[in-house]
């Protein structure tokens, strides 16, 4: 179960306020999870790479197909460093 599920289901497209609340909650959960994983696996490059790839997939799934800025931000925040 993703931590972001604790934020609730996706609201109706017309409810922009609720969409904003859910997005903020999910972003915060993803950020907290990324910080926990980095701290837990600070000495393991392979574990860091695994959790960053998972975070990238979650982030891209939230962006949808037509939001280039969102996709760029996802890649910037969650792409594992090159070796």
N, CA, C and O of each residue as an XYZ file, in Angstrom:
332
protein
N       0.843     -1.181      0.000
C       0.000      0.000      0.000
C       0.886      1.241      0.000
O       1.798      1.367      0.817
N       0.616      2.126     -0.897
C       1.362      3.379     -0.931
C       0.899      4.267      0.195
O      -0.276      4.260      0.563
N       1.814      5.026      0.739
C       1.460      5.966      1.798
C       0.449      6.994      1.316
O      -0.365      7.489      2.095
N       0.503      7.309      0.038
C      -0.394      8.336     -0.489
C      -1.851      7.888     -0.471
O      -2.748      8.722     -0.592
N      -2.104      6.590     -0.322
C      -3.489      6.123     -0.224
C      -4.154      6.664      1.032
O      -5.380      6.766      1.082
N      -3.379      7.009      2.036
C      -3.926      7.588      3.259
C      -4.516      8.970      3.002
O      -5.250      9.498      3.837
N      -4.203      9.551      1.862
C      -4.699     10.886      1.518
C      -6.114     10.850      0.950
O      -6.764     11.890      0.848
N      -6.590      9.686      0.585
C      -7.942      9.568      0.056
C      -7.948      9.231     -1.420
O      -6.922      9.267     -2.099
N      -9.137      8.903     -1.891
C      -9.320      8.575     -3.301
C      -9.305      9.842     -4.144
O      -9.468     10.948     -3.629
N      -9.108      9.666     -5.438
C      -9.142     10.806     -6.345
C     -10.535     11.425     -6.344
O     -11.526     10.715     -6.512
N     -10.622     12.746     -6.155
C     -11.930     13.414     -6.168
C     -12.431     13.598     -7.598
O     -11.701     13.353     -8.558
N     -13.677     14.030     -7.726
C     -14.226     14.335     -9.047
C     -13.428     15.472     -9.677
O     -12.922     16.348     -8.974
N     -13.319     15.455    -11.002
C     -12.531     16.457    -11.720
C     -12.999     17.878    -11.450
O     -12.204     18.814    -11.536
N     -14.271     18.058    -11.125
C     -14.826     19.396    -10.913
C     -14.435     19.978     -9.556
O     -14.509     21.192     -9.366
N     -14.026     19.146     -8.621
C     -13.729     19.598     -7.265
C     -12.255     20.004     -7.164
O     -11.430     19.271     -6.618
N     -11.943     21.188     -7.701
C     -10.556     21.637     -7.775
C      -9.928     21.834     -6.399
O      -8.737     21.577     -6.223
N     -10.709     22.285     -5.425
C     -10.180     22.472     -4.074
C      -9.740     21.134     -3.487
O      -8.645     21.023     -2.935
N     -10.588     20.126     -3.607
C     -10.268     18.797     -3.072
C      -9.078     18.190     -3.820
O      -8.226     17.542     -3.212
N      -9.020     18.399     -5.125
C      -7.888     17.905     -5.910
C      -6.593     18.510     -5.380
O      -5.595     17.809     -5.217
N      -6.614     19.810     -5.112
C      -5.434     20.484     -4.570
C      -5.023     19.926     -3.222
O      -3.836     19.727     -2.963
N      -6.009     19.671     -2.355
C      -5.715     19.106     -1.032
C      -5.076     17.725     -1.153
O      -4.090     17.427     -0.480
N      -5.643     16.893     -2.011
C      -5.125     15.532     -2.208
C      -3.706     15.589     -2.771
O      -2.830     14.849     -2.323
N      -3.477     16.466     -3.751
C      -2.144     16.588     -4.345
C      -1.106     17.012     -3.310
O      -0.005     16.462     -3.275
N      -1.447     17.977     -2.476
C      -0.520     18.430     -1.435
C      -0.211     17.294     -0.465
O       0.945     17.084     -0.098
N      -1.231     16.568     -0.054
C      -1.051     15.441      0.861
C      -0.143     14.381      0.238
O       0.774     13.886      0.893
N      -0.393     14.037     -1.016
C       0.408     13.009     -1.682
C       1.850     13.460     -1.871
O       2.780     12.672     -1.699
N       2.034     14.726     -2.226
C       3.397     15.239     -2.369
C       4.150     15.160     -1.048
O       5.324     14.792     -1.017
N       3.473     15.504      0.035
C       4.099     15.458      1.356
C       4.446     14.019      1.735
O       5.536     13.759      2.245
N       3.536     13.093      1.493
C       3.803     11.679      1.795
C       4.997     11.166      0.993
O       5.860     10.476      1.535
N       5.045     11.499     -0.288
C       6.155     11.046     -1.124
C       7.476     11.643     -0.660
O       8.499     10.958     -0.648
N       7.458     12.901     -0.281
C       8.670     13.557      0.209
C       9.151     12.916      1.510
O      10.343     12.666      1.682
N       8.218     12.655      2.420
C       8.575     12.021      3.693
C       9.119     10.614      3.476
O      10.091     10.214      4.118
N       8.497      9.868      2.578
C       8.960      8.512      2.289
C      10.360      8.546      1.678
O      11.215      7.738      2.039
N      10.592      9.470      0.764
C      11.911      9.609      0.146
C      12.966      9.917      1.218
O      14.058      9.348      1.192
N      12.651     10.799      2.142
C      13.592     11.152      3.218
C      13.877      9.960      4.124
O      15.025      9.728      4.502
N      12.831      9.200      4.474
C      13.022      8.009      5.320
C      13.907      6.978      4.626
O      14.806      6.403      5.240
N      13.647      6.752      3.351
C      14.424      5.755      2.614
C      15.875      6.184      2.461
O      16.785      5.364      2.589
N      16.096      7.465      2.187
C      17.475      7.948      2.072
C      18.222      7.756      3.381
O      19.378      7.332      3.381
N      17.576      8.062      4.486
C      18.219      7.907      5.798
C      18.476      6.437      6.112
O      19.541      6.083      6.618
N      17.512      5.593      5.814
C      17.625      4.168      6.128
C      18.701      3.483      5.285
O      19.396      2.589      5.769
N      18.837      3.898      4.033
C      19.744      3.221      3.102
C      20.889      4.126      2.662
O      21.342      4.049      1.520
N      21.351      4.975      3.560
C      22.377      5.943      3.176
C      23.673      5.307      2.688
O      24.435      5.943      1.960
N      23.932      4.067      3.078
C      25.169      3.399      2.668
C      24.965      2.389      1.546
O      25.886      1.644      1.212
N      23.776      2.356      0.966
C      23.485      1.372     -0.075
C      22.972      2.061     -1.340
O      21.807      2.453     -1.422
N      23.849      2.198     -2.308
C      23.471      2.846     -3.564
C      22.371      2.069     -4.284
O      21.490      2.674     -4.896
N      22.409      0.738     -4.219
C      21.403     -0.060     -4.927
C      20.017      0.114     -4.304
O      19.024      0.172     -5.029
N      19.934      0.197     -2.980
C      18.640      0.415     -2.320
C      18.109      1.819     -2.617
O      16.910      1.997     -2.835
N      18.993      2.807     -2.627
C      18.577      4.169     -2.972
C      18.011      4.200     -4.383
O      16.989      4.835     -4.641
N      18.685      3.510     -5.290
C      18.230      3.476     -6.679
C      16.847      2.832     -6.778
O      15.991      3.308     -7.524
N      16.631      1.755     -6.030
C      15.326      1.078     -6.047
C      14.206      1.999     -5.589
O      13.182      2.112     -6.263
N      14.394      2.666     -4.438
C      13.294      3.478     -3.940
C      13.100      4.725     -4.786
O      11.974      5.208     -4.908
N      14.167      5.263     -5.375
C      13.995      6.422     -6.249
C      13.243      6.044     -7.520
O      12.436      6.828     -8.018
N      13.503      4.847     -8.048
C      12.768      4.389     -9.230
C      11.284      4.211     -8.908
O      10.426      4.576     -9.712
N      10.980      3.655     -7.739
C       9.579      3.501     -7.334
C       8.914      4.861     -7.164
O       7.778      5.063     -7.592
N       9.625      5.788     -6.539
C       9.085      7.138     -6.347
C       8.856      7.817     -7.692
O       7.860      8.519     -7.868
N       9.757      7.618     -8.634
C       9.608      8.196     -9.966
C       8.363      7.648    -10.654
O       7.604      8.407    -11.258
N       8.148      6.343    -10.568
C       6.959      5.742    -11.181
C       5.676      6.296    -10.573
O       4.725      6.596    -11.296
N       5.643      6.434     -9.242
C       4.457      6.998     -8.581
C       4.213      8.434     -9.031
O       3.081      8.829     -9.308
N       5.278      9.193     -9.097
C       5.171     10.599     -9.476
C       4.663     10.730    -10.916
O       3.763     11.525    -11.185
N       5.228      9.965    -11.827
C       4.816     10.016    -13.229
C       3.360      9.594    -13.373
O       2.621     10.184    -14.162
N       2.942      8.589    -12.626
C       1.548      8.140    -12.686
C       0.595      9.258    -12.272
O      -0.502      9.374    -12.817
N       1.008     10.070    -11.322
C       0.171     11.183    -10.868
C       0.117     12.311    -11.884
O      -0.877     13.034    -11.948
N       1.168     12.475    -12.679
C       1.221     13.587    -13.637
C       0.255     13.404    -14.800
O      -0.312     14.373    -15.305
N       0.076     12.180    -15.213
C      -0.682     11.967    -16.435
C       0.235     12.143    -17.639
O       1.436     12.369    -17.493
N      -0.341     12.038    -18.810
C       0.460     12.036    -20.034
C       0.753     13.425    -20.594
O       1.693     13.582    -21.374
N      -0.019     14.422    -20.219
C       0.066     15.708    -20.902
C       0.655     16.833    -20.066
O       0.469     18.001    -20.410
N       1.343     16.533    -19.005
C       1.870     17.579    -18.137
C       3.395     17.523    -18.125
O       3.998     16.903    -17.248
N       4.005     18.177    -19.106
C       5.462     18.126    -19.260
C       6.202     18.704    -18.064
O       7.244     18.176    -17.674
N       5.690     19.772    -17.477
C       6.360     20.384    -16.327
C       6.362     19.415    -15.149
O       7.378     19.256    -14.472
N       5.237     18.776    -14.908
C       5.138     17.796    -13.826
C       6.124     16.649    -14.057
O       6.816     16.227    -13.131
N       6.183     16.153    -15.282
C       7.100     15.056    -15.599
C       8.558     15.471    -15.392
O       9.360     14.685    -14.887
N       8.903     16.695    -15.778
C      10.266     17.184    -15.577
C      10.599     17.264    -14.091
O      11.699     16.898    -13.679
N       9.649     17.742    -13.286
C       9.869     17.813    -11.841
C      10.047     16.425    -11.241
O      10.908     16.217    -10.386
N       9.232     15.479    -11.690
C       9.361     14.101    -11.202
C      10.759     13.565    -11.471
O      11.400     12.988    -10.593
N      11.214     13.763    -12.688
C      12.542     13.250    -13.046
C      13.644     13.943    -12.254
O      14.611     13.304    -11.838
N      13.498     15.243    -12.049
C      14.520     15.988    -11.304
C      14.600     15.533     -9.849
O      15.690     15.453     -9.283
N      13.452     15.235     -9.241
C      13.425     14.869     -7.824
C      13.718     13.399     -7.568
O      14.180     13.043     -6.484
N      13.457     12.536     -8.551
C      13.471     11.098     -8.275
C      14.376     10.263     -9.168
O      14.346      9.036     -9.070
N      15.164     10.863    -10.019
C      16.052     10.077    -10.862
C      17.314      9.729    -10.077
O      17.982     10.611     -9.537
N      17.634      8.440    -10.020
C      18.855      8.047     -9.304
C      20.078      8.686     -9.958
O      20.119      8.834    -11.179
N      21.065      9.062     -9.162
C      22.276      9.652     -9.743
C      22.991      8.637    -10.619
O      22.991      7.440    -10.329
N      23.598      9.121    -11.687
C      24.345      8.203    -12.553
C      25.660      7.842    -11.874
O      26.252      8.644    -11.152
N      26.090      6.635    -12.122
C      27.297      6.114    -11.445
C      28.531      6.552    -12.154
O      29.637      6.214    -11.734
